[in-house]
Coordinates of C-alpha atoms in Angstrom, one line a residue:
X583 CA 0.0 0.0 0.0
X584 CA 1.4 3.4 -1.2
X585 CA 1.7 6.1 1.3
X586 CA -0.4 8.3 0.2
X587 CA -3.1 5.8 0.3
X588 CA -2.5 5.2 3.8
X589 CA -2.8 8.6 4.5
X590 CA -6.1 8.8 3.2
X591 CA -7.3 5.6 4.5
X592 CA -6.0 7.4 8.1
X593 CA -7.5 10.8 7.0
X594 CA -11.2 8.6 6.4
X595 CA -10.5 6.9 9.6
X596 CA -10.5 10.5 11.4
X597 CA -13.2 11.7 9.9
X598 CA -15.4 9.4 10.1
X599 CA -14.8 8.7 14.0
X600 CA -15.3 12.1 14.5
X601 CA -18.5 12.7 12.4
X602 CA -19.7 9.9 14.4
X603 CA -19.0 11.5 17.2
X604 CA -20.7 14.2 16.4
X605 CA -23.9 12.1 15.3
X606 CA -25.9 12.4 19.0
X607 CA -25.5 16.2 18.4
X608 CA -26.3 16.8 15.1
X609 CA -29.7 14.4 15.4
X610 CA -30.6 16.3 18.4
X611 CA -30.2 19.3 16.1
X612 CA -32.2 17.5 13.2
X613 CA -34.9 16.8 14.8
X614 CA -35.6 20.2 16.5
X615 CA -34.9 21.7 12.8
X616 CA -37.7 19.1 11.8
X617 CA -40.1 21.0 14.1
X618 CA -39.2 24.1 12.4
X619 CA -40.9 25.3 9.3
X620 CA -38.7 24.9 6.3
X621 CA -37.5 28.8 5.0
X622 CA -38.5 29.9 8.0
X623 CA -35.8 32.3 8.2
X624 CA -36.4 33.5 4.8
X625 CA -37.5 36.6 3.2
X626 CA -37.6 37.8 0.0
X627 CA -38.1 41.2 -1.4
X628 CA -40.6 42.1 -3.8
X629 CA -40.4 44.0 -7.1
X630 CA -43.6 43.2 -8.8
X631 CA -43.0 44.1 -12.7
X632 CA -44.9 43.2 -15.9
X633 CA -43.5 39.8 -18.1
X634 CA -45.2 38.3 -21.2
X635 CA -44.2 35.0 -22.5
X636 CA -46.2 33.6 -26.0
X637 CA -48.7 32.7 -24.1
X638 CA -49.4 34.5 -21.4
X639 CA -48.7 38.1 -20.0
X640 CA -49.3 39.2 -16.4
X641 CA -47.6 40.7 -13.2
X642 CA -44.5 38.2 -11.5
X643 CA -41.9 39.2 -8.8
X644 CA -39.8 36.8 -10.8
X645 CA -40.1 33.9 -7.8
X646 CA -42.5 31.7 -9.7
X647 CA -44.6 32.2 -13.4
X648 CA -47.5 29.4 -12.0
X649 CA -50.8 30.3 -13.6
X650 CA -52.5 26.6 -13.2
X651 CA -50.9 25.3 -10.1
X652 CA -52.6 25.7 -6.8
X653 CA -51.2 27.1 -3.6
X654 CA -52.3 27.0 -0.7
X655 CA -52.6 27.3 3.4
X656 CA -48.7 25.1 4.5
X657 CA -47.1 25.8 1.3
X658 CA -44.1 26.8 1.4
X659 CA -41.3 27.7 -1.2
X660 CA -41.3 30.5 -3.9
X661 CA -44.9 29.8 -5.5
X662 CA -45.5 31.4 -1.9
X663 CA -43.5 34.0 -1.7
X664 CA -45.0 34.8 -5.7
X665 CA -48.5 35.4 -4.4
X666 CA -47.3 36.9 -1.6
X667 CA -45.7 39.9 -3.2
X668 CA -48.2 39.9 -5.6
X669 CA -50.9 40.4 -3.0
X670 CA -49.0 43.3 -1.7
X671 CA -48.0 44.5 -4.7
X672 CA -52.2 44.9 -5.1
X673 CA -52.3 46.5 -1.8
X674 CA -53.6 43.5 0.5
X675 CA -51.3 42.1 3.5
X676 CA -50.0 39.0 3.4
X677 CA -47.8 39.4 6.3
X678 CA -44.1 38.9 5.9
X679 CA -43.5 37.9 2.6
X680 CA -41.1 34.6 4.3
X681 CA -43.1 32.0 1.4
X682 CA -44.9 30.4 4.1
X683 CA -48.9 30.4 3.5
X684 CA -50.1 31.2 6.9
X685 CA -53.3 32.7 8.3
X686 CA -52.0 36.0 6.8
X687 CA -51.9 35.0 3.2
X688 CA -54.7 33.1 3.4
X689 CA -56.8 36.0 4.7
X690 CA -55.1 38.0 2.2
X691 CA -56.3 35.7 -0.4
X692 CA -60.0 35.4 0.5
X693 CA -60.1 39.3 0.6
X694 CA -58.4 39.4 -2.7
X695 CA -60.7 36.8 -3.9
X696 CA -63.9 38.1 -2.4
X697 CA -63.1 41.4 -4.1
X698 CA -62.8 39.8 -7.5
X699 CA -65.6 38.1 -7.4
X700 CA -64.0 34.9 -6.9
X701 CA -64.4 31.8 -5.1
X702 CA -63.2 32.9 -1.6
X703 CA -61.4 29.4 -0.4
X704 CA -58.1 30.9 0.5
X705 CA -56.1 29.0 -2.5
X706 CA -54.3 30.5 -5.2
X707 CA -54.8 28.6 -7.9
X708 CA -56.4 28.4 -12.1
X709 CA -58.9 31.0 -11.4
X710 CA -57.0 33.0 -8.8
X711 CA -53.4 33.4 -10.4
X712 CA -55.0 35.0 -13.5
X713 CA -56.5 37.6 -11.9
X714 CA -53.9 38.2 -9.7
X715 CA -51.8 38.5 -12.6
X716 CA -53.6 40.9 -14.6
X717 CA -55.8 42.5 -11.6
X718 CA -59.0 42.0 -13.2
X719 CA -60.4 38.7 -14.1
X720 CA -61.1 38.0 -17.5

């Protein structure tokens, strides 16, 4: 066996002993990040401009061009954070605009969707993201 080959076999050996080691701590750690929501830290900032594609044209903050899928209360992720800035971009409050779908978005939502004339269930999602595109439904 060459030396360098025992030097990373020994390098391994350390490693390893001392990520498992470590293992008690870091899955006391995992599971208390478990309990956490995911991006809960998170913010994003919002500039709300106007895009068009071939097919569709319509208000984005750039986090998410969704017009079909449907989001809604414990999402999380950019989708999220797109109707979030969206909503305040129309002048409703969302709360902090973190991509979580709390009880802030989703009572942004059913405003924003009671004011439409939509169906007021609190999800973003075919007949919703139009509107809240283009502000008006079509």
């Amino acid at each position: 066996m060459s030396m360098r080959t025992k030097a990373v076999l020994a390098m391994t050996a350390v490693a390893l002993s001392g990520g498992l080691a470590a293992a008690p701590a870091a899955s006391a750690a995992t599971s208390s990040a478990a309990a956490a929501p995911v991006g809960a830290a998170t913010t994003y900032s919002c500039s709300v401009y106007w895009h068009e594609t071939t097919n569709y044209a319509g208000y984005t903050a750039g986090y998410s061009w969704a017009w079909n899928d449907v989001v809604s209360p414990g999402h999380v992720g950019d989708r999220t954070a797109e109707v979030q800035c969206l909503l305040k971009f129309w002048g409703y409050n969302p709360g902090t605009v973190d991509g979580i779908y709390g009880d802030k978005t989703t009572a942004a939502v059913k405003s924003f969707q009671s004011d439409n004339g939509l169906t007021k269930d609190g999800s973003v999602g075919p007949q919703t993201w139009p509107v809240l595109r283009a502000g008006y439904k079509k």
